[in-house]
Amino acid sequence: MPELPEVETTRKGIEPFLVNQTIRAIHIHQSSLRWPISSDISSQVNQRILSVGRRGKYLLITTKRGTTIIHLGMSGSLRIAETTEALRKHDHVEFVLSNGILLRYHDPRRFGCVLYTDEDPNEHRLLVKLGPEPLSEIFDGEHLFRLSRQKKSAVKNFIMDSQVVVGVGNIYASESLFMAGIRPGKAAGRISRYQYNQLALAIREVLAKAIKMGGTTLRDFVNSDGNPGYFKQQLQVYGRAGEPCRLCGLEIKAKIIGQRSSFYCAGCQS
DNA sequence: CTAAATACCTGATGGC
DNA sequence: TGCCATCAGGTATTTA
């Protein structure tokens, strides 16, 4: 399921095929995604792509006229295809480019979205409230500490709140908390500044490493070039309930926090 | 205001 | 073989 590293891996993967190409056509096979695909996306036709950006888990394909905002939800993927390649099931949108290739949006569970705006995408209602990028300079322990005061909710839910910091999904939340030595169920407001410094560093490190490795493959994520990522074997706690902790050997525990499965080591995390 | 629950959706999996 | 129940989960929205 695409978290920030997978989205960034996708961005990097498709960028060289897209920049400076003109969008010749957009074929919509299924417009019923999380929100319907608006017909004004056709404004992008015959426009040259200036950049392929990212904000949080949103991909931004920008032309002079506007920006296509794509979210992969949890089962979405983008891939570069030849025009001769048969349409697969759940290939909902195709961008036909002037270099003769296709960008295909594929999303079995249709939790994702393909939107269009002719204004600054950062002012779009879905992006305007987002917290800092975890790999940017303004994201640090002080930021987490300041926002968390008086918060009673679990720290895991806190760091997964996109208004606090973007890009920390269920997998990397468990991984970051393990690395920082903090139990996921602990109240966000009761965590020290020192621990938040550790946590901010852990989030940075886990995400940066995953991006470097090309993203995690769990169920149906496929890199834009069709190859799976390689991060799965690096996971320390996620999905490892009952298995021994790689650091201390104690059994990894699973717990539902905020309706989401969470994993931690009772020996290494307090 | 906060925090928790819910909706959106389909494919993989396991039990019978 | 098929049918049903369960689970996966990002995030906007609704409810408490």
PDB file of C-alpha atoms (C1' of nucleotides) in Angstrom:
ATOM      1  CA  MET A   1       0.000   0.000   0.000  1.00  0.00           C
ATOM      2  CA  PRO A   2       1.632   3.172  -1.096  1.00  0.00           C
ATOM      3  CA  GLU A   3       3.073   5.226   1.692  1.00  0.00           C
ATOM      4  CA  LEU A   4       5.321   8.201   1.075  1.00  0.00           C
ATOM      5  CA  PRO A   5       8.369   6.190  -0.024  1.00  0.00           C
ATOM      6  CA  GLU A   6       6.308   4.330  -2.611  1.00  0.00           C
ATOM      7  CA  VAL A   7       4.798   7.573  -3.872  1.00  0.00           C
ATOM      8  CA  GLU A   8       8.220   9.184  -4.123  1.00  0.00           C
ATOM      9  CA  THR A   9       9.586   6.088  -5.848  1.00  0.00           C
ATOM     10  CA  THR A  10       6.721   6.301  -8.320  1.00  0.00           C
ATOM     11  CA  ARG A  11       7.354  10.014  -8.862  1.00  0.00           C
ATOM     12  CA  LYS A  12      10.998   9.439  -9.598  1.00  0.00           C
ATOM     13  CA  GLY A  13      10.156   6.493 -11.815  1.00  0.00           C
ATOM     14  CA  ILE A  14       7.680   8.295 -14.058  1.00  0.00           C
ATOM     15  CA  GLU A  15       9.250  11.762 -14.076  1.00  0.00           C
ATOM     16  CA  PRO A  16      11.781  11.193 -16.881  1.00  0.00           C
ATOM     17  CA  PHE A  17       9.056   9.825 -19.150  1.00  0.00           C
ATOM     18  CA  LEU A  18       6.738  12.762 -18.528  1.00  0.00           C
ATOM     19  CA  VAL A  19       8.636  16.029 -18.294  1.00  0.00           C
ATOM     20  CA  ASN A  20       8.552  18.055 -21.510  1.00  0.00           C
ATOM     21  CA  GLN A  21       6.091  15.674 -23.118  1.00  0.00           C
ATOM     22  CA  THR A  22       2.761  16.940 -24.323  1.00  0.00           C
ATOM     23  CA  ILE A  23      -0.396  15.199 -23.179  1.00  0.00           C
ATOM     24  CA  ARG A  24      -2.085  14.149 -26.402  1.00  0.00           C
ATOM     25  CA  ALA A  25      -5.169  12.585 -24.844  1.00  0.00           C
ATOM     26  CA  ILE A  26      -6.641  11.423 -21.558  1.00  0.00           C
ATOM     27  CA  HIS A  27      -8.772   8.277 -21.615  1.00  0.00           C
ATOM     28  CA  ILE A  28     -10.988   7.697 -18.615  1.00  0.00           C
ATOM     29  CA  HIS A  29     -12.262   4.129 -18.338  1.00  0.00           C
ATOM     30  CA  GLN A  30     -13.633   4.395 -14.813  1.00  0.00           C
ATOM     31  CA  SER A  31     -14.307   7.835 -13.365  1.00  0.00           C
ATOM     32  CA  SER A  32     -15.757   6.602 -10.100  1.00  0.00           C
ATOM     33  CA  LEU A  33     -12.785   6.745  -7.742  1.00  0.00           C
ATOM     34  CA  ARG A  34     -12.803   8.166  -4.212  1.00  0.00           C
ATOM     35  CA  TRP A  35     -14.170  11.260  -5.889  1.00  0.00           C
ATOM     36  CA  PRO A  36     -15.385  11.343  -9.468  1.00  0.00           C
ATOM     37  CA  ILE A  37     -12.812  12.425 -12.015  1.00  0.00           C
ATOM     38  CA  SER A  38     -13.870  15.868 -13.102  1.00  0.00           C
ATOM     39  CA  SER A  39     -14.305  16.416 -16.818  1.00  0.00           C
ATOM     40  CA  ASP A  40     -12.229  19.600 -16.626  1.00  0.00           C
ATOM     41  CA  ILE A  41      -9.129  17.423 -16.470  1.00  0.00           C
ATOM     42  CA  SER A  42      -9.397  17.623 -20.249  1.00  0.00           C
ATOM     43  CA  SER A  43      -7.858  21.093 -19.875  1.00  0.00           C
ATOM     44  CA  GLN A  44      -4.547  19.228 -19.657  1.00  0.00           C
ATOM     45  CA  VAL A  45      -4.843  17.867 -23.180  1.00  0.00           C
ATOM     46  CA  ASN A  46      -2.357  19.456 -25.599  1.00  0.00           C
ATOM     47  CA  GLN A  47      -0.423  20.914 -22.684  1.00  0.00           C
ATOM     48  CA  ARG A  48       3.266  20.272 -22.078  1.00  0.00           C
ATOM     49  CA  ILE A  49       4.204  18.748 -18.736  1.00  0.00           C
ATOM     50  CA  LEU A  50       6.466  21.116 -16.810  1.00  0.00           C
ATOM     51  CA  SER A  51       7.051  19.067 -13.684  1.00  0.00           C
ATOM     52  CA  VAL A  52       6.132  15.923 -11.759  1.00  0.00           C
ATOM     53  CA  GLY A  53       6.016  16.866  -8.103  1.00  0.00           C
ATOM     54  CA  ARG A  54       4.823  15.492  -4.828  1.00  0.00           C
ATOM     55  CA  ARG A  55       3.233  16.906  -1.676  1.00  0.00           C
ATOM     56  CA  GLY A  56       2.726  14.314   1.030  1.00  0.00           C
ATOM     57  CA  LYS A  57       1.280  11.321  -0.785  1.00  0.00           C
ATOM     58  CA  TYR A  58      -0.196  13.441  -3.566  1.00  0.00           C
ATOM     59  CA  LEU A  59       1.507  13.424  -6.960  1.00  0.00           C
ATOM     60  CA  LEU A  60       1.349  16.651  -8.925  1.00  0.00           C
ATOM     61  CA  ILE A  61       1.587  16.701 -12.700  1.00  0.00           C
ATOM     62  CA  THR A  62       1.835  20.324 -13.705  1.00  0.00           C
ATOM     63  CA  THR A  63       1.394  22.072 -17.041  1.00  0.00           C
ATOM     64  CA  LYS A  64       1.223  25.773 -17.798  1.00  0.00           C
ATOM     65  CA  ARG A  65      -2.513  25.636 -17.401  1.00  0.00           C
ATOM     66  CA  GLY A  66      -2.985  23.619 -14.232  1.00  0.00           C
ATOM     67  CA  THR A  67      -2.135  20.574 -12.158  1.00  0.00           C
ATOM     68  CA  THR A  68      -3.405  17.011 -12.080  1.00  0.00           C
ATOM     69  CA  ILE A  69      -3.448  15.800  -8.474  1.00  0.00           C
ATOM     70  CA  ILE A  70      -3.172  12.036  -8.093  1.00  0.00           C
ATOM     71  CA  HIS A  71      -3.473  10.022  -4.907  1.00  0.00           C
ATOM     72  CA  LEU A  72      -2.828   6.284  -5.022  1.00  0.00           C
ATOM     73  CA  GLY A  73      -5.036   5.456  -2.052  1.00  0.00           C
ATOM     74  CA  MET A  74      -3.943   2.076  -0.798  1.00  0.00           C
ATOM     75  CA  SER A  75      -3.984  -0.059  -3.904  1.00  0.00           C
ATOM     76  CA  GLY A  76      -3.190   2.450  -6.625  1.00  0.00           C
ATOM     77  CA  SER A  77      -0.200   2.490  -8.913  1.00  0.00           C
ATOM     78  CA  LEU A  78       1.059   4.362 -11.928  1.00  0.00           C
ATOM     79  CA  ARG A  79       3.026   2.706 -14.634  1.00  0.00           C
ATOM     80  CA  ILE A  80       4.596   3.534 -17.916  1.00  0.00           C
ATOM     81  CA  ALA A  81       3.242   1.391 -20.724  1.00  0.00           C
ATOM     82  CA  GLU A  82       3.587   0.967 -24.455  1.00  0.00           C
ATOM     83  CA  THR A  83       0.505   1.691 -26.494  1.00  0.00           C
ATOM     84  CA  THR A  84       0.522  -1.927 -27.614  1.00  0.00           C
ATOM     85  CA  GLU A  85       0.172  -3.242 -24.074  1.00  0.00           C
ATOM     86  CA  ALA A  86      -3.305  -4.506 -23.353  1.00  0.00           C
ATOM     87  CA  LEU A  87      -5.388  -2.612 -20.850  1.00  0.00           C
ATOM     88  CA  ARG A  88      -5.424  -4.468 -17.558  1.00  0.00           C
ATOM     89  CA  LYS A  89      -8.377  -4.781 -15.284  1.00  0.00           C
ATOM     90  CA  HIS A  90      -8.615  -1.688 -13.044  1.00  0.00           C
ATOM     91  CA  ASP A  91      -6.583   0.511 -15.385  1.00  0.00           C
ATOM     92  CA  HIS A  92      -8.899   3.471 -14.862  1.00  0.00           C
ATOM     93  CA  VAL A  93      -7.095   6.364 -16.526  1.00  0.00           C
ATOM     94  CA  GLU A  94      -4.569   6.648 -19.359  1.00  0.00           C
ATOM     95  CA  PHE A  95      -2.512   9.675 -20.296  1.00  0.00           C
ATOM     96  CA  VAL A  96      -1.305   9.464 -23.884  1.00  0.00           C
ATOM     97  CA  LEU A  97       2.001  11.307 -24.286  1.00  0.00           C
ATOM     98  CA  SER A  98       3.702  12.818 -27.290  1.00  0.00           C
ATOM     99  CA  ASN A  99       6.667  10.438 -26.990  1.00  0.00           C
ATOM    100  CA  GLY A 100       4.297   7.605 -27.775  1.00  0.00           C
ATOM    101  CA  ILE A 101       4.059   6.137 -24.312  1.00  0.00           C
ATOM    102  CA  LEU A 102       1.196   5.850 -21.873  1.00  0.00           C
ATOM    103  CA  LEU A 103       0.919   6.677 -18.204  1.00  0.00           C
ATOM    104  CA  ARG A 104      -1.643   4.338 -16.726  1.00  0.00           C
ATOM    105  CA  TYR A 105      -3.400   4.785 -13.392  1.00  0.00           C
ATOM    106  CA  HIS A 106      -4.378   1.432 -11.914  1.00  0.00           C
ATOM    107  CA  ASP A 107      -6.357   1.064  -8.678  1.00  0.00           C
ATOM    108  CA  PRO A 108      -8.334  -2.085  -7.808  1.00  0.00           C
ATOM    109  CA  ARG A 109      -9.853  -0.729  -4.611  1.00  0.00           C
ATOM    110  CA  ARG A 110     -10.445   2.746  -5.981  1.00  0.00           C
ATOM    111  CA  PHE A 111      -9.476   4.547  -2.762  1.00  0.00           C
ATOM    112  CA  GLY A 112      -7.335   6.914  -4.750  1.00  0.00           C
ATOM    113  CA  CYS A 113      -8.240   9.974  -6.772  1.00  0.00           C
ATOM    114  CA  VAL A 114      -7.364  11.854  -9.947  1.00  0.00           C
ATOM    115  CA  LEU A 115      -8.249  15.527  -9.631  1.00  0.00           C
ATOM    116  CA  TYR A 116      -7.500  18.690 -11.544  1.00  0.00           C
ATOM    117  CA  THR A 117      -6.967  22.266 -10.445  1.00  0.00           C
ATOM    118  CA  ASP A 118      -6.112  25.353 -12.464  1.00  0.00           C
ATOM    119  CA  GLU A 119      -4.847  27.115  -9.356  1.00  0.00           C
ATOM    120  CA  ASP A 120      -1.844  26.650  -7.062  1.00  0.00           C
ATOM    121  CA  PRO A 121      -2.170  23.003  -6.005  1.00  0.00           C
ATOM    122  CA  ASN A 122      -0.818  23.837  -2.559  1.00  0.00           C
ATOM    123  CA  GLU A 123      -3.952  25.891  -2.021  1.00  0.00           C
ATOM    124  CA  HIS A 124      -6.201  22.997  -2.977  1.00  0.00           C
ATOM    125  CA  ARG A 125      -8.517  21.955  -0.167  1.00  0.00           C
ATOM    126  CA  LEU A 126      -6.835  18.540   0.100  1.00  0.00           C
ATOM    127  CA  LEU A 127      -3.331  19.981   0.370  1.00  0.00           C
ATOM    128  CA  VAL A 128      -3.703  23.299   2.126  1.00  0.00           C
ATOM    129  CA  LYS A 129      -3.888  21.859   5.638  1.00  0.00           C
ATOM    130  CA  LEU A 130      -1.067  19.347   5.310  1.00  0.00           C
ATOM    131  CA  GLY A 131       1.740  19.361   7.841  1.00  0.00           C
ATOM    132  CA  PRO A 132       5.448  19.569   6.949  1.00  0.00           C
ATOM    133  CA  GLU A 133       7.296  17.118   4.742  1.00  0.00           C
ATOM    134  CA  PRO A 134       9.120  14.698   7.052  1.00  0.00           C
ATOM    135  CA  LEU A 135      12.353  15.079   5.094  1.00  0.00           C
ATOM    136  CA  SER A 136      12.272  18.874   5.169  1.00  0.00           C
ATOM    137  CA  GLU A 137      14.247  21.031   7.586  1.00  0.00           C
ATOM    138  CA  ILE A 138      11.201  22.355   9.378  1.00  0.00           C
ATOM    139  CA  PHE A 139      10.215  18.909  10.578  1.00  0.00           C
ATOM    140  CA  ASP A 140      11.884  18.103  13.879  1.00  0.00           C
ATOM    141  CA  GLY A 141      11.275  16.951  17.421  1.00  0.00           C
ATOM    142  CA  GLU A 142      10.373  20.429  18.536  1.00  0.00           C
ATOM    143  CA  HIS A 143       7.539  20.492  15.998  1.00  0.00           C
ATOM    144  CA  LEU A 144       6.137  17.193  17.287  1.00  0.00           C
ATOM    145  CA  PHE A 145       6.586  18.226  20.904  1.00  0.00           C
ATOM    146  CA  ARG A 146       4.812  21.538  20.433  1.00  0.00           C
ATOM    147  CA  LEU A 147       1.809  20.095  18.567  1.00  0.00           C
ATOM    148  CA  SER A 148       1.381  17.179  20.942  1.00  0.00           C
ATOM    149  CA  ARG A 149       0.908  19.044  24.205  1.00  0.00           C
ATOM    150  CA  GLN A 150      -2.448  18.260  25.848  1.00  0.00           C
ATOM    151  CA  LYS A 151      -3.088  15.489  23.282  1.00  0.00           C
ATOM    152  CA  LYS A 152      -4.467  12.340  24.817  1.00  0.00           C
ATOM    153  CA  SER A 153      -4.578  10.257  21.670  1.00  0.00           C
ATOM    154  CA  ALA A 154      -1.979   7.572  21.047  1.00  0.00           C
ATOM    155  CA  VAL A 155       1.335   8.778  19.654  1.00  0.00           C
ATOM    156  CA  LYS A 156       0.901   6.394  16.733  1.00  0.00           C
ATOM    157  CA  ASN A 157      -2.324   8.100  15.718  1.00  0.00           C
ATOM    158  CA  PHE A 158      -0.697  11.465  16.308  1.00  0.00           C
ATOM    159  CA  ILE A 159       2.171  10.884  13.864  1.00  0.00           C
ATOM    160  CA  MET A 160      -0.214   9.412  11.306  1.00  0.00           C
ATOM    161  CA  ASP A 161      -2.242  12.652  11.305  1.00  0.00           C
ATOM    162  CA  SER A 162      -1.374  14.379   8.034  1.00  0.00           C
ATOM    163  CA  GLN A 163      -1.850  17.773   9.661  1.00  0.00           C
ATOM    164  CA  VAL A 164       1.007  16.928  12.026  1.00  0.00           C
ATOM    165  CA  VAL A 165       3.372  15.500   9.428  1.00  0.00           C
ATOM    166  CA  VAL A 166       2.656  14.014   6.011  1.00  0.00           C
ATOM    167  CA  GLY A 167       3.619  10.614   4.752  1.00  0.00           C
ATOM    168  CA  VAL A 168       3.619   8.482   7.887  1.00  0.00           C
ATOM    169  CA  GLY A 169       1.220   5.618   7.239  1.00  0.00           C
ATOM    170  CA  ASN A 170       0.505   2.524   9.253  1.00  0.00           C
ATOM    171  CA  ILE A 171       3.653   0.611   8.361  1.00  0.00           C
ATOM    172  CA  TYR A 172       6.191   3.367   8.884  1.00  0.00           C
ATOM    173  CA  ALA A 173       4.441   4.562  12.051  1.00  0.00           C
ATOM    174  CA  SER A 174       5.144   1.220  13.714  1.00  0.00           C
ATOM    175  CA  GLU A 175       8.672   1.126  12.330  1.00  0.00           C
ATOM    176  CA  SER A 176       9.543   4.674  13.422  1.00  0.00           C
ATOM    177  CA  LEU A 177       8.206   4.137  16.936  1.00  0.00           C
ATOM    178  CA  PHE A 178      10.264   0.986  17.251  1.00  0.00           C
ATOM    179  CA  MET A 179      13.394   2.784  16.175  1.00  0.00           C
ATOM    180  CA  ALA A 180      12.704   5.584  18.646  1.00  0.00           C
ATOM    181  CA  GLY A 181      11.942   3.155  21.480  1.00  0.00           C
ATOM    182  CA  ILE A 182       8.438   4.481  22.090  1.00  0.00           C
ATOM    183  CA  ARG A 183       5.337   2.335  22.555  1.00  0.00           C
ATOM    184  CA  PRO A 184       2.663   3.135  19.974  1.00  0.00           C
ATOM    185  CA  GLY A 185      -0.199   3.352  22.473  1.00  0.00           C
ATOM    186  CA  LYS A 186       1.424   5.981  24.681  1.00  0.00           C
ATOM    187  CA  ALA A 187      -0.453   9.282  24.918  1.00  0.00           C
ATOM    188  CA  ALA A 188       1.106  11.826  22.561  1.00  0.00           C
ATOM    189  CA  GLY A 189       0.983  14.561  25.201  1.00  0.00           C
ATOM    190  CA  ARG A 190       2.994  12.532  27.693  1.00  0.00           C
ATOM    191  CA  ILE A 191       6.081  12.074  25.577  1.00  0.00           C
ATOM    192  CA  SER A 192       9.188  14.105  26.338  1.00  0.00           C
ATOM    193  CA  ARG A 193      10.953  16.540  24.068  1.00  0.00           C
ATOM    194  CA  TYR A 194      13.955  14.217  24.044  1.00  0.00           C
ATOM    195  CA  GLN A 195      11.821  11.301  22.875  1.00  0.00           C
ATOM    196  CA  TYR A 196      10.243  13.450  20.167  1.00  0.00           C
ATOM    197  CA  ASN A 197      13.705  14.374  18.969  1.00  0.00           C
ATOM    198  CA  GLN A 198      14.441  10.667  18.703  1.00  0.00           C
ATOM    199  CA  LEU A 199      11.116  10.052  16.983  1.00  0.00           C
ATOM    200  CA  ALA A 200      11.589  12.812  14.419  1.00  0.00           C
ATOM    201  CA  LEU A 201      15.009  11.414  13.585  1.00  0.00           C
ATOM    202  CA  ALA A 202      13.550   7.916  13.331  1.00  0.00           C
ATOM    203  CA  ILE A 203      10.764   9.020  10.981  1.00  0.00           C
ATOM    204  CA  ARG A 204      13.300  10.750   8.759  1.00  0.00           C
ATOM    205  CA  GLU A 205      15.623   7.795   8.748  1.00  0.00           C
ATOM    206  CA  VAL A 206      12.968   5.156   8.118  1.00  0.00           C
ATOM    207  CA  LEU A 207      11.390   7.098   5.259  1.00  0.00           C
ATOM    208  CA  ALA A 208      14.712   8.102   3.711  1.00  0.00           C
ATOM    209  CA  LYS A 209      15.937   4.535   3.825  1.00  0.00           C
ATOM    210  CA  ALA A 210      12.725   3.218   2.294  1.00  0.00           C
ATOM    211  CA  ILE A 211      12.918   5.762  -0.521  1.00  0.00           C
ATOM    212  CA  LYS A 212      16.491   4.747  -1.122  1.00  0.00           C
ATOM    213  CA  MET A 213      15.474   1.124  -1.316  1.00  0.00           C
ATOM    214  CA  GLY A 214      12.651   1.864  -3.711  1.00  0.00           C
ATOM    215  CA  GLY A 215       9.651   1.419  -1.505  1.00  0.00           C
ATOM    216  CA  THR A 216       8.072  -1.467   0.324  1.00  0.00           C
ATOM    217  CA  THR A 217       6.188  -4.232  -1.381  1.00  0.00           C
ATOM    218  CA  LEU A 218       3.421  -5.702   0.701  1.00  0.00           C
ATOM    219  CA  ARG A 219       0.438  -6.674  -1.295  1.00  0.00           C
ATOM    220  CA  ASP A 220      -0.129  -5.049  -4.621  1.00  0.00           C
ATOM    221  CA  PHE A 221       2.345  -2.216  -4.904  1.00  0.00           C
ATOM    222  CA  VAL A 222       4.387  -2.368  -8.056  1.00  0.00           C
ATOM    223  CA  ASN A 223       6.954   0.230  -8.978  1.00  0.00           C
ATOM    224  CA  SER A 224       6.168   2.306 -11.977  1.00  0.00           C
ATOM    225  CA  ASP A 225       8.676   0.319 -13.986  1.00  0.00           C
ATOM    226  CA  GLY A 226       6.993  -2.899 -12.960  1.00  0.00           C
ATOM    227  CA  ASN A 227       9.526  -4.141 -10.424  1.00  0.00           C
ATOM    228  CA  PRO A 228       8.679  -4.698  -6.786  1.00  0.00           C
ATOM    229  CA  GLY A 229      10.402  -2.729  -4.053  1.00  0.00           C
ATOM    230  CA  TYR A 230      12.962  -4.211  -1.723  1.00  0.00           C
ATOM    231  CA  PHE A 231      12.189  -2.756   1.686  1.00  0.00           C
ATOM    232  CA  LYS A 232       9.955  -5.523   2.993  1.00  0.00           C
ATOM    233  CA  GLN A 233      12.775  -7.593   4.405  1.00  0.00           C
ATOM    234  CA  GLN A 234      13.990  -4.552   6.326  1.00  0.00           C
ATOM    235  CA  LEU A 235      10.856  -4.272   8.459  1.00  0.00           C
ATOM    236  CA  GLN A 236      11.640  -4.567  12.153  1.00  0.00           C
ATOM    237  CA  VAL A 237       8.176  -4.981  13.670  1.00  0.00           C
ATOM    238  CA  TYR A 238       5.405  -4.456  11.110  1.00  0.00           C
ATOM    239  CA  GLY A 239       3.620  -7.723  10.356  1.00  0.00           C
ATOM    240  CA  ARG A 240       6.006  -9.669  12.607  1.00  0.00           C
ATOM    241  CA  ALA A 241       3.689 -10.481  15.532  1.00  0.00           C
ATOM    242  CA  GLY A 242       4.904 -13.581  17.360  1.00  0.00           C
ATOM    243  CA  GLU A 243       8.328 -13.440  15.743  1.00  0.00           C
ATOM    244  CA  PRO A 244      11.433 -12.544  17.739  1.00  0.00           C
ATOM    245  CA  CYS A 245      12.586  -8.941  17.965  1.00  0.00           C
ATOM    246  CA  ARG A 246      15.694  -8.494  15.855  1.00  0.00           C
ATOM    247  CA  LEU A 247      17.317  -6.519  18.680  1.00  0.00           C
ATOM    248  CA  CYS A 248      16.372  -8.262  21.936  1.00  0.00           C
ATOM    249  CA  GLY A 249      14.709 -11.513  20.876  1.00  0.00           C
ATOM    250  CA  LEU A 250      11.429 -10.939  22.707  1.00  0.00           C
ATOM    251  CA  GLU A 251       8.227 -11.763  20.843  1.00  0.00           C
ATOM    252  CA  ILE A 252       6.843  -8.860  18.781  1.00  0.00           C
ATOM    253  CA  LYS A 253       3.360  -7.910  19.915  1.00  0.00           C
ATOM    254  CA  ALA A 254       0.368  -6.842  17.856  1.00  0.00           C
ATOM    255  CA  LYS A 255      -2.265  -4.466  19.117  1.00  0.00           C
ATOM    256  CA  ILE A 256      -5.144  -2.608  17.531  1.00  0.00           C
ATOM    257  CA  ILE A 257      -4.731   1.133  18.044  1.00  0.00           C
ATOM    258  CA  GLY A 258      -7.224   3.497  16.479  1.00  0.00           C
ATOM    259  CA  GLN A 259      -8.744   0.670  14.397  1.00  0.00           C
ATOM    260  CA  ARG A 260      -5.353  -0.113  12.887  1.00  0.00           C
ATOM    261  CA  SER A 261      -3.036  -3.007  13.582  1.00  0.00           C
ATOM    262  CA  SER A 262       0.117  -1.903  15.325  1.00  0.00           C
ATOM    263  CA  PHE A 263       3.284  -3.768  16.178  1.00  0.00           C
ATOM    264  CA  TYR A 264       5.889  -3.201  18.847  1.00  0.00           C
ATOM    265  CA  CYS A 265       8.505  -4.851  21.033  1.00  0.00           C
ATOM    266  CA  ALA A 266       7.754  -4.634  24.743  1.00  0.00           C
ATOM    267  CA  GLY A 267      11.455  -5.044  25.466  1.00  0.00           C
ATOM    268  CA  CYS A 268      12.747  -2.254  23.250  1.00  0.00           C
ATOM    269  CA  GLN A 269       9.887   0.222  23.487  1.00  0.00           C
ATOM    270  CA  SER A 270       8.578   2.050  26.533  1.00  0.00           C
TER     271      SER A 270
ATOM    272  C1'  DC B   1     -12.384  22.410  20.353  1.00  0.00           C
ATOM    273  C1'  DT B   2     -10.752  17.016  20.506  1.00  0.00           C
ATOM    274  C1'  DA B   3     -11.009  12.115  19.709  1.00  0.00           C
ATOM    275  C1'  DA B   4     -13.030   8.272  17.901  1.00  0.00           C
ATOM    276  C1'  DA B   5     -15.730   6.102  14.463  1.00  0.00           C
ATOM    277  C1'  DT B   6     -17.190   5.624   9.771  1.00  0.00           C
ATOM    278  C1'  DA B   7     -17.265   5.551   4.776  1.00  0.00           C
ATOM    279  C1'  DC B   8     -15.171   4.598   0.576  1.00  0.00           C
ATOM    280  C1'  DC B   9     -13.772  -0.298  -2.248  1.00  0.00           C
ATOM    281  C1'  DT B  10     -12.070  -4.881  -4.004  1.00  0.00           C
ATOM    282  C1'  DG B  11      -8.908  -8.751  -3.755  1.00  0.00           C
ATOM    283  C1'  DA B  12      -6.677 -12.260  -1.050  1.00  0.00           C
ATOM    284  C1'  DT B  13      -7.341 -15.612   2.215  1.00  0.00           C
ATOM    285  C1'  DG B  14      -9.312 -19.168   5.131  1.00  0.00           C
ATOM    286  C1'  DG B  15     -13.097 -22.054   6.857  1.00  0.00           C
ATOM    287  C1'  DC B  16     -16.756 -25.020   5.725  1.00  0.00           C
TER     288       DC B  16
ATOM    289  C1'  DT C   1     -16.044 -26.016  -6.629  1.00  0.00           C
ATOM    290  C1'  DG C   2     -18.368 -22.257  -4.374  1.00  0.00           C
ATOM    291  C1'  DC C   3     -19.953 -19.249  -0.767  1.00  0.00           C
ATOM    292  C1'  DC C   4     -19.396 -16.382   3.110  1.00  0.00           C
ATOM    293  C1'  DA C   5     -16.760 -13.796   6.507  1.00  0.00           C
ATOM    294  C1'  DT C   6     -12.688 -11.337   7.543  1.00  0.00           C
ATOM    295  C1'  DC C   7      -8.936  -8.362   6.795  1.00  0.00           C
ATOM    296  C1'  DA C   8      -5.973  -4.897   4.523  1.00  0.00           C
ATOM    297  C1'  DG C   9      -5.796   0.496   4.850  1.00  0.00           C
ATOM    298  C1'  DG C  10      -5.194   6.667   3.591  1.00  0.00           C
ATOM    299  C1'  DT C  11      -7.806  10.160   4.636  1.00  0.00           C
ATOM    300  C1'  DA C  12     -12.009  13.077   4.393  1.00  0.00           C
ATOM    301  C1'  DT C  13     -15.998  13.281   6.789  1.00  0.00           C
ATOM    302  C1'  DT C  14     -19.221  12.409  10.401  1.00  0.00           C
ATOM    303  C1'  DT C  15     -20.428  11.558  15.106  1.00  0.00           C
ATOM    304  C1'  DA C  16     -19.822  11.767  20.071  1.00  0.00           C
TER     305       DA C  16
END
